[in-house]
Structure formats: structure tokens, C-alpha cells
Amino acid sequence: VGIAVEFVAVQGREGADYDVGPRLERVHPAFELENVIPEGFEPKVGGMDFLPDGRLVVASWDRDGAVFLVDPQAPLEGRVTRIAEGLQEPLGLAVVGERLFVLQKQEVTELVDTDGDGIIDEYRTFSDPWPTTSNFHSFAFCLVQRGDYLYALLSICIQPGGASCAQQLPSQGKLLRISLADGGVEYVASGFRTPNGIGLGPGGALFVTDNQGDWLPASKLVHAREGGFYGSRAVPDPGVMAAREMPPAVWLPQDEIGNSPTQPLLLQEGPYSGQLVFGDVYHGGIKRAYLERVAGEWQGAAFRFSGGLQGGVNRIARGPDGALYLGEIGNPPNWGEVGKAWHGLEPVSYTHL
């Protein structure tokens, strides 16, 4: 099934038109888009995951730092409940059994409902051994469970305009492995810039999307491995200037197919089973990565997969109904899909080819 694409000229910050590459304008014909949230609920989705009973927990990256419970099966007017608030840039969330964890800028917080009324009563620091900074671009991204650990990512310090800061903390640009037993943290990979996405790929392998910047003119999808170094030399770790960079699985040429790639998710649908999809906050829509093993290494190619969405896709989670739930986001001056909302939560369900 073919999908028509076209180049779209958008207005740059200095008033000049420039080409951002083709954007898909419609939802992929093998998927159906649904609306599950009531009017007025406008989450800037920083993290989301499903409870064992099928309800969705959503963290919103806004001044309230709130967490919401969304019941897709409830009547529309009673579908959303605010259960927590006051979190600092919650950009990751994970449900582990009956436990609920949120990644803030400075810590992993366990949210506890002590009296069983559905509202969070205790904000318990679960893990916080890494140093952090007030720098506007020093984010903590995603929160994914694999086995007995949670995995998260820390971006480097960046100055307004995009240049890397001269001073960096030793924790920055790292992949963190956080023990579910005691909250202990290990730094297991390094050299990331703004890695706003981590997910499990084929065989449970960890895949990370990292954003382009002053040190690299393209974004990428990498297979993250323990001890791996992934290119950013902004953090002065011992031996960093001589470290051998591990190549990505897929390059994402700037403004042709990528700009601000986000969380990967493994597809199970029809002919796409075993491939990865991920969002892009600025370039928009969903991209698909076809991967194969070559000489023991993952490599492949990226394709535009679906457009037609409310906003730039930041997080993707598979629901118990099999749908892909797309959490959307945006922020001034230019972190968002042009002409789209800076918020949204939309599931897409596979129908047929």
C-alpha cells in the first residue's frame, strides 16, 4: 500500500523557509487511530506504562509535574484521575508488578498509595546516587525494566544555542542500570548526548536513540551494550579522547528522517514483527527501523512509517489491548512538530494490510 509524501516548507526562526524533508500526513493504512482521552486533558507525556489491571499511568512534563491514571474502558468523563504532582521534569515511568516508579531529573521516585484510595500518599526516594545540575538541558530520560533492573539515561549539559557546556558532571551522557533490589546504580555505557529514548529490541537487547548536536550532524539508533562508548566526548572521563566509538545500528540524517528521535518499541504486527518503531518530536510521526544481524552486529535502515498524529511522539507503550499508545509532547521555542499540538495521547491499533 503506497502512502503519498511531500516536502513541506516551514518557517525558520529567522524568517527563512527551509526544507525539513518529507513528512507523512496520514496514519499508516494498516493502523487505526483512536481517541481515548476527554477534551481538556492535555498531557505532555514524559513517561507512561500500564498497571496489571490494564489502566495506563502517564507522567506529564509540565510545571505541575503531575502523574495521571487513565482508564481507557471507563466513561469518558471519568476516564482520567490525577494521582500525584510536584515532580521535577518526570521524563520516565515504569510499572514493576504492583510498584510504580517515576524518573525525575534528580532521582527515581517510588510512588506509594498507602491507604488504597488510588491517590499517591508517599513520594519515596528509591535511587539518587548520581549528581545532577540545574542546567536546562541536563535531562534524565526514560525508565525501562529488564530483568531485575531499571535502565535510564542522562544527557549532557548544553548551553542555550546547542553547544556542549565546558564543565560536565561525571554522571552525564551515561546509561544507568538501577537495581530493583536496593536502588544501587551502575554506569554501564557512556558517550551519549541527548538520549531521549530507550527500549527493548529483538532478544531483549537495549536500543537507544540519541540526538544530533555540536559534535555530530545526525541522530542515530544504537544497540547499547555494557562498556560501550557512543561518541560524545564532552564529559572528561579518563581516556575519553582516545575511546573507540561504537557505530550505530542506524543513522538518522538530520531533517531528512530525524531531528529529535525518541523511545523505540518492538513491533509484533504482521510483516513488521521484529522491527522497531520510534517517534520524533520535531520531524514528527513514527519511524520504522528494519534491523538485521551482520557479522554479529545489528544494522539496518530507517523508514517513515506513520504521520497523521496530534503532536510529536515522545513515548510509545504497548497496551494490554495490543494497541500502540503514543504519548506526545512539545515545548518552545522549536521542540515540537510544526503546526501540531504540544501534548496528546493516542493509541493506534493494527488492522490489516
Short mmCIF file of C-alpha atoms in Angstrom, two decimals:
data_model
loop_
_atom_site.label_atom_id
_atom_site.label_comp_id
_atom_site.label_asym_id
_atom_site.label_seq_id
_atom_site.Cartn_x
_atom_site.Cartn_y
_atom_site.Cartn_z
CA VAL A 1 0.00 0.00 0.00
CA GLY A 2 1.57 3.27 -1.05
CA ILE A 3 1.47 6.46 1.00
CA ALA A 4 1.88 9.81 -0.69
CA VAL A 5 4.54 12.03 0.83
CA GLU A 6 5.54 15.59 0.10
CA PHE A 7 8.15 18.08 1.15
CA VAL A 8 6.82 20.75 3.49
CA ALA A 9 8.45 24.15 3.75
CA VAL A 10 8.25 25.62 7.23
CA GLN A 11 9.21 29.00 8.58
CA GLY A 12 12.54 29.10 10.36
CA ARG A 13 13.23 31.16 13.46
CA GLU A 14 14.98 33.82 11.37
CA GLY A 15 12.11 34.03 8.91
CA ALA A 16 13.74 31.93 6.16
CA ASP A 17 11.99 28.96 4.62
CA TYR A 18 13.89 25.70 4.83
CA ASP A 19 13.17 22.12 3.94
CA VAL A 20 12.72 19.58 6.72
CA GLY A 21 12.27 16.58 4.46
CA PRO A 22 9.06 14.71 3.74
CA ARG A 23 6.51 14.35 6.50
CA LEU A 24 3.77 11.76 6.31
CA GLU A 25 0.39 13.40 6.62
CA ARG A 26 -1.77 10.32 7.25
CA VAL A 27 -1.94 7.42 9.67
CA HIS A 28 -0.40 4.24 8.25
CA PRO A 29 -3.18 2.41 6.36
CA ALA A 30 -2.62 -0.80 8.33
CA PHE A 31 -3.40 1.00 11.61
CA GLU A 32 -6.45 2.72 13.03
CA LEU A 33 -6.18 5.82 15.22
CA GLU A 34 -8.41 6.17 18.29
CA ASN A 35 -9.26 8.87 20.79
CA VAL A 36 -9.16 7.74 24.41
CA ILE A 37 -8.86 10.98 26.38
CA PRO A 38 -11.51 13.56 27.23
CA GLU A 39 -11.42 17.11 25.95
CA GLY A 40 -9.30 19.37 28.17
CA PHE A 41 -6.83 16.66 29.22
CA GLU A 42 -3.57 17.79 27.62
CA PRO A 43 -0.64 15.74 28.95
CA LYS A 44 2.88 16.48 27.72
CA VAL A 45 3.81 12.84 28.00
CA GLY A 46 7.20 12.27 29.60
CA GLY A 47 6.61 8.68 30.65
CA MET A 48 3.90 6.05 30.66
CA ASP A 49 3.27 2.41 31.46
CA PHE A 50 0.38 0.07 32.21
CA LEU A 51 -0.75 -1.29 35.57
CA PRO A 52 -1.54 -5.02 35.84
CA ASP A 53 -5.27 -4.20 35.68
CA GLY A 54 -4.90 -2.53 32.27
CA ARG A 55 -5.05 1.12 33.35
CA LEU A 56 -2.45 3.49 31.95
CA VAL A 57 -0.22 5.69 34.14
CA VAL A 58 1.03 8.89 32.49
CA ALA A 59 3.63 11.40 33.73
CA SER A 60 3.30 14.92 32.29
CA TRP A 61 6.41 17.05 31.66
CA ASP A 62 4.99 20.42 32.68
CA ARG A 63 5.09 22.90 35.54
CA ASP A 64 2.78 20.72 37.65
CA GLY A 65 4.93 17.62 37.21
CA ALA A 66 1.78 15.56 37.56
CA VAL A 67 1.00 11.86 37.18
CA PHE A 68 -2.38 10.70 35.89
CA LEU A 69 -4.26 7.42 35.84
CA VAL A 70 -6.10 6.82 32.57
CA ASP A 71 -8.72 4.07 32.29
CA PRO A 72 -9.45 3.58 28.57
CA GLN A 73 -12.51 1.48 29.42
CA ALA A 74 -14.18 3.97 31.77
CA PRO A 75 -16.82 6.51 30.66
CA LEU A 76 -15.14 9.49 29.02
CA GLU A 77 -15.98 11.95 31.80
CA GLY A 78 -14.40 9.73 34.48
CA ARG A 79 -11.51 8.35 32.49
CA VAL A 80 -8.64 10.47 33.93
CA THR A 81 -7.58 10.90 37.57
CA ARG A 82 -4.65 12.99 38.82
CA ILE A 83 -2.85 10.80 41.35
CA ALA A 84 0.41 12.72 42.01
CA GLU A 85 2.03 16.08 41.35
CA GLY A 86 5.03 18.28 42.09
CA LEU A 87 7.62 16.12 40.32
CA GLN A 88 10.70 17.69 38.71
CA GLU A 89 10.72 17.02 34.95
CA PRO A 90 9.26 13.48 35.02
CA LEU A 91 10.57 12.01 31.77
CA GLY A 92 10.37 8.33 32.61
CA LEU A 93 7.88 5.98 34.26
CA ALA A 94 7.82 2.23 34.85
CA VAL A 95 5.39 -0.19 36.49
CA VAL A 96 7.06 -3.24 38.05
CA GLY A 97 4.43 -5.63 39.38
CA GLU A 98 2.39 -3.51 41.77
CA ARG A 99 5.13 -0.89 42.18
CA LEU A 100 5.17 2.45 40.38
CA PHE A 101 8.42 4.30 39.65
CA VAL A 102 8.90 7.76 38.12
CA LEU A 103 12.21 9.18 36.92
CA GLN A 104 12.74 12.78 37.97
CA LYS A 105 15.72 14.92 36.99
CA GLN A 106 17.50 14.05 40.23
CA GLU A 107 16.16 10.64 41.29
CA VAL A 108 13.97 7.62 40.75
CA THR A 109 10.92 8.06 42.95
CA GLU A 110 8.62 5.26 44.02
CA LEU A 111 5.02 6.47 44.25
CA VAL A 112 3.11 4.71 47.03
CA ASP A 113 -0.61 4.66 47.73
CA THR A 114 -0.61 3.79 51.41
CA ASP A 115 -4.37 3.84 52.06
CA GLY A 116 -5.63 2.22 48.86
CA ASP A 117 -7.73 5.14 47.62
CA GLY A 118 -5.87 5.37 44.31
CA ILE A 119 -4.11 8.66 45.16
CA ILE A 120 -0.38 8.72 45.89
CA ASP A 121 0.37 9.40 49.56
CA GLU A 122 4.13 8.86 49.72
CA TYR A 123 6.89 10.01 47.36
CA ARG A 124 9.70 7.67 48.34
CA THR A 125 13.24 8.27 47.06
CA PHE A 126 14.25 4.92 45.58
CA SER A 127 17.56 5.81 43.90
CA ASP A 128 19.52 9.06 43.68
CA PRO A 129 23.30 8.45 43.82
CA TRP A 130 24.10 10.37 40.64
CA PRO A 131 24.98 14.08 40.81
CA THR A 132 22.81 16.45 38.79
CA THR A 133 22.70 20.11 37.77
CA SER A 134 20.12 22.84 37.23
CA ASN A 135 21.18 23.18 33.58
CA PHE A 136 18.04 23.41 31.46
CA HIS A 137 19.17 20.62 29.15
CA SER A 138 20.53 18.16 31.73
CA PHE A 139 17.71 15.65 31.50
CA ALA A 140 17.10 12.19 32.91
CA PHE A 141 15.31 10.16 30.23
CA CYS A 142 13.07 7.08 30.17
CA LEU A 143 12.77 4.21 32.61
CA VAL A 144 12.67 0.67 31.24
CA GLN A 145 12.68 -2.62 33.13
CA ARG A 146 14.81 -5.54 32.03
CA GLY A 147 15.02 -8.41 34.47
CA ASP A 148 15.99 -7.23 37.95
CA TYR A 149 17.00 -3.74 36.82
CA LEU A 150 15.64 -0.44 35.60
CA TYR A 151 17.53 1.40 32.87
CA ALA A 152 17.66 5.19 32.44
CA LEU A 153 19.74 7.75 30.55
CA LEU A 154 21.33 11.06 31.49
CA SER A 155 22.00 13.78 28.91
CA ILE A 156 24.97 16.12 28.92
CA CYS A 157 24.94 19.80 29.92
CA ILE A 158 24.18 22.03 26.93
CA GLN A 159 24.30 25.81 26.62
CA PRO A 160 21.50 27.87 25.05
CA GLY A 161 22.10 27.60 21.32
CA GLY A 162 23.24 23.97 21.43
CA ALA A 163 26.94 23.96 22.32
CA SER A 164 28.12 21.48 24.95
CA CYS A 165 29.00 23.03 28.30
CA ALA A 166 32.69 23.29 29.13
CA GLN A 167 32.01 21.77 32.56
CA GLN A 168 30.22 18.40 32.78
CA LEU A 169 29.38 16.14 35.69
CA PRO A 170 30.82 12.60 35.58
CA SER A 171 27.29 11.16 35.55
CA GLN A 172 26.28 12.91 32.35
CA GLY A 173 25.97 11.18 29.00
CA LYS A 174 25.62 7.81 30.74
CA LEU A 175 23.34 4.76 30.59
CA LEU A 176 22.32 3.83 34.17
CA ARG A 177 21.47 0.36 35.44
CA ILE A 178 19.43 0.62 38.63
CA SER A 179 18.94 -2.40 40.88
CA LEU A 180 15.34 -3.14 41.82
CA ALA A 181 16.65 -4.84 44.95
CA ASP A 182 18.28 -1.82 46.58
CA GLY A 183 18.32 1.13 44.15
CA GLY A 184 22.06 0.83 43.54
CA VAL A 185 23.31 2.41 40.32
CA GLU A 186 25.99 1.37 37.83
CA TYR A 187 27.09 3.38 34.80
CA VAL A 188 27.12 0.77 32.04
CA ALA A 189 27.67 2.81 28.85
CA SER A 190 28.79 6.35 28.00
CA GLY A 191 29.21 8.92 25.27
CA PHE A 192 25.56 9.89 24.81
CA ARG A 193 24.45 13.47 24.14
CA THR A 194 20.65 13.74 24.47
CA PRO A 195 19.46 10.12 24.52
CA ASN A 196 15.69 10.61 24.74
CA GLY A 197 14.72 7.02 24.17
CA ILE A 198 15.44 3.51 25.34
CA GLY A 199 13.54 0.33 24.61
CA LEU A 200 13.90 -3.42 24.31
CA GLY A 201 14.59 -4.76 20.84
CA PRO A 202 14.97 -8.28 19.44
CA GLY A 203 16.04 -10.76 22.09
CA GLY A 204 15.69 -8.14 24.83
CA ALA A 205 18.62 -6.08 23.54
CA LEU A 206 18.69 -2.44 24.66
CA PHE A 207 18.29 0.13 21.89
CA VAL A 208 18.79 3.87 22.44
CA THR A 209 18.04 6.88 20.26
CA ASP A 210 20.47 9.77 20.59
CA ASN A 211 20.08 13.30 19.23
CA GLN A 212 22.48 15.13 16.94
CA GLY A 213 24.37 18.14 18.27
CA ASP A 214 27.55 20.19 18.08
CA TRP A 215 29.67 17.05 17.84
CA LEU A 216 27.65 15.10 15.26
CA PRO A 217 25.39 16.24 12.39
CA ALA A 218 22.92 13.33 12.52
CA SER A 219 20.87 11.46 15.10
CA LYS A 220 21.11 7.70 15.49
CA LEU A 221 19.68 4.47 16.82
CA VAL A 222 22.26 2.42 18.71
CA HIS A 223 22.42 -1.04 20.21
CA ALA A 224 23.60 -0.16 23.72
CA ARG A 225 25.98 -2.64 25.28
CA GLU A 226 27.80 -2.75 28.59
CA GLY A 227 31.06 -0.82 28.40
CA GLY A 228 30.12 0.78 25.08
CA PHE A 229 31.16 4.32 24.14
CA TYR A 230 28.82 6.15 21.74
CA GLY A 231 30.64 9.23 20.54
CA SER A 232 30.11 12.33 22.67
CA ARG A 233 33.43 13.34 24.24
CA ALA A 234 32.01 16.30 26.17
CA VAL A 235 32.31 14.56 29.55
CA PRO A 236 36.00 14.32 30.54
CA ASP A 237 36.04 10.66 31.55
CA PRO A 238 39.51 9.09 31.79
CA GLY A 239 40.68 8.16 28.30
CA VAL A 240 37.62 9.65 26.60
CA MET A 241 39.52 11.34 23.79
CA ALA A 242 41.05 8.03 22.71
CA ALA A 243 37.94 5.91 23.29
CA ARG A 244 36.76 3.87 20.31
CA GLU A 245 33.24 4.84 19.30
CA MET A 246 30.78 2.02 18.68
CA PRO A 247 28.89 2.70 15.43
CA PRO A 248 25.10 2.99 15.45
CA ALA A 249 22.74 0.40 14.09
CA VAL A 250 21.01 3.08 12.01
CA TRP A 251 21.94 6.66 11.10
CA LEU A 252 19.10 9.21 11.01
CA PRO A 253 20.12 12.04 8.63
CA GLN A 254 19.19 15.41 10.05
CA ASP A 255 15.82 16.76 8.86
CA GLU A 256 15.56 14.04 6.21
CA ILE A 257 14.12 11.45 8.57
CA GLY A 258 15.20 12.56 12.04
CA ASN A 259 15.77 15.53 14.30
CA SER A 260 14.69 14.60 17.84
CA PRO A 261 14.18 10.80 17.91
CA THR A 262 12.53 9.21 20.91
CA GLN A 263 11.63 5.89 22.57
CA PRO A 264 11.93 2.69 20.49
CA LEU A 265 9.38 -0.14 20.70
CA LEU A 266 9.48 -3.64 19.22
CA LEU A 267 6.70 -4.36 16.74
CA GLN A 268 4.69 -7.60 16.82
CA GLU A 269 2.37 -6.66 13.97
CA GLY A 270 2.12 -8.72 10.78
CA PRO A 271 5.00 -8.24 8.33
CA TYR A 272 6.65 -5.71 10.68
CA SER A 273 7.13 -8.16 13.54
CA GLY A 274 10.64 -7.94 14.98
CA GLN A 275 11.27 -4.43 13.70
CA LEU A 276 11.49 -1.26 15.81
CA VAL A 277 9.42 1.90 15.69
CA PHE A 278 10.23 5.19 17.40
CA GLY A 279 8.88 8.72 17.42
CA ASP A 280 10.43 12.06 16.61
CA VAL A 281 9.30 15.19 18.44
CA TYR A 282 10.38 17.67 15.74
CA HIS A 283 10.38 15.74 12.48
CA GLY A 284 7.09 14.22 13.55
CA GLY A 285 5.27 10.93 13.24
CA ILE A 286 6.62 7.43 13.74
CA LYS A 287 9.69 5.96 12.06
CA ARG A 288 10.42 2.26 11.46
CA ALA A 289 13.85 0.64 11.72
CA TYR A 290 14.43 -2.60 9.83
CA LEU A 291 17.31 -4.40 11.56
CA GLU A 292 19.36 -7.49 10.79
CA ARG A 293 22.46 -9.14 12.19
CA VAL A 294 25.55 -8.65 10.06
CA ALA A 295 28.74 -10.28 11.37
CA GLY A 296 27.17 -10.34 14.82
CA GLU A 297 26.22 -6.63 14.83
CA TRP A 298 22.79 -5.06 14.45
CA GLN A 299 22.45 -2.75 11.48
CA GLY A 300 19.68 -1.62 9.19
CA ALA A 301 17.72 1.23 7.67
CA ALA A 302 15.05 3.69 8.79
CA PHE A 303 11.76 4.42 7.03
CA ARG A 304 8.97 6.92 7.58
CA PHE A 305 6.12 4.81 8.96
CA SER A 306 3.15 6.94 10.00
CA GLY A 307 2.00 10.54 10.30
CA GLY A 308 -1.43 11.99 10.90
CA LEU A 309 -0.95 12.39 14.66
CA GLN A 310 -1.88 15.21 17.03
CA GLY A 311 1.66 16.06 18.14
CA GLY A 312 5.31 14.99 18.20
CA VAL A 313 5.67 11.45 19.56
CA ASN A 314 7.81 11.21 22.70
CA ARG A 315 6.87 7.89 24.31
CA ILE A 316 5.41 4.62 23.00
CA ALA A 317 3.93 1.82 25.10
CA ARG A 318 2.08 -1.33 24.13
CA GLY A 319 -1.29 -1.65 25.83
CA PRO A 320 -2.89 -4.86 27.07
CA ASP A 321 -5.30 -4.49 24.14
CA GLY A 322 -2.35 -4.76 21.75
CA ALA A 323 -2.55 -1.12 20.63
CA LEU A 324 0.48 1.17 20.48
CA TYR A 325 -0.15 4.10 22.82
CA LEU A 326 1.61 7.25 21.59
CA GLY A 327 2.48 9.93 24.14
CA GLU A 328 3.07 13.32 22.57
CA ILE A 329 4.92 16.47 23.62
CA GLY A 330 6.34 19.85 22.55
CA ASN A 331 7.92 22.95 24.01
CA PRO A 332 9.01 26.42 22.86
CA PRO A 333 10.89 27.70 21.02
CA ASN A 334 11.09 24.90 18.45
CA TRP A 335 10.92 21.49 20.17
CA GLY A 336 7.75 20.14 18.62
CA GLU A 337 6.25 19.18 15.29
CA VAL A 338 5.49 22.30 13.26
CA GLY A 339 1.81 23.22 13.37
CA LYS A 340 0.91 20.46 15.85
CA ALA A 341 -0.13 20.40 19.50
CA TRP A 342 2.45 20.16 22.30
CA HIS A 343 0.51 17.39 24.02
CA GLY A 344 -1.51 14.29 23.30
CA LEU A 345 -2.19 10.62 23.96
CA GLU A 346 -3.34 8.50 21.03
CA PRO A 347 -3.47 4.72 20.55
CA VAL A 348 -3.11 3.15 17.12
CA SER A 349 -4.26 -0.42 16.51
CA TYR A 350 -3.10 -2.79 13.79
CA THR A 351 -5.93 -3.81 11.48
CA HIS A 352 -4.66 -5.25 8.20
CA LEU A 353 -2.59 -4.54 5.11
#
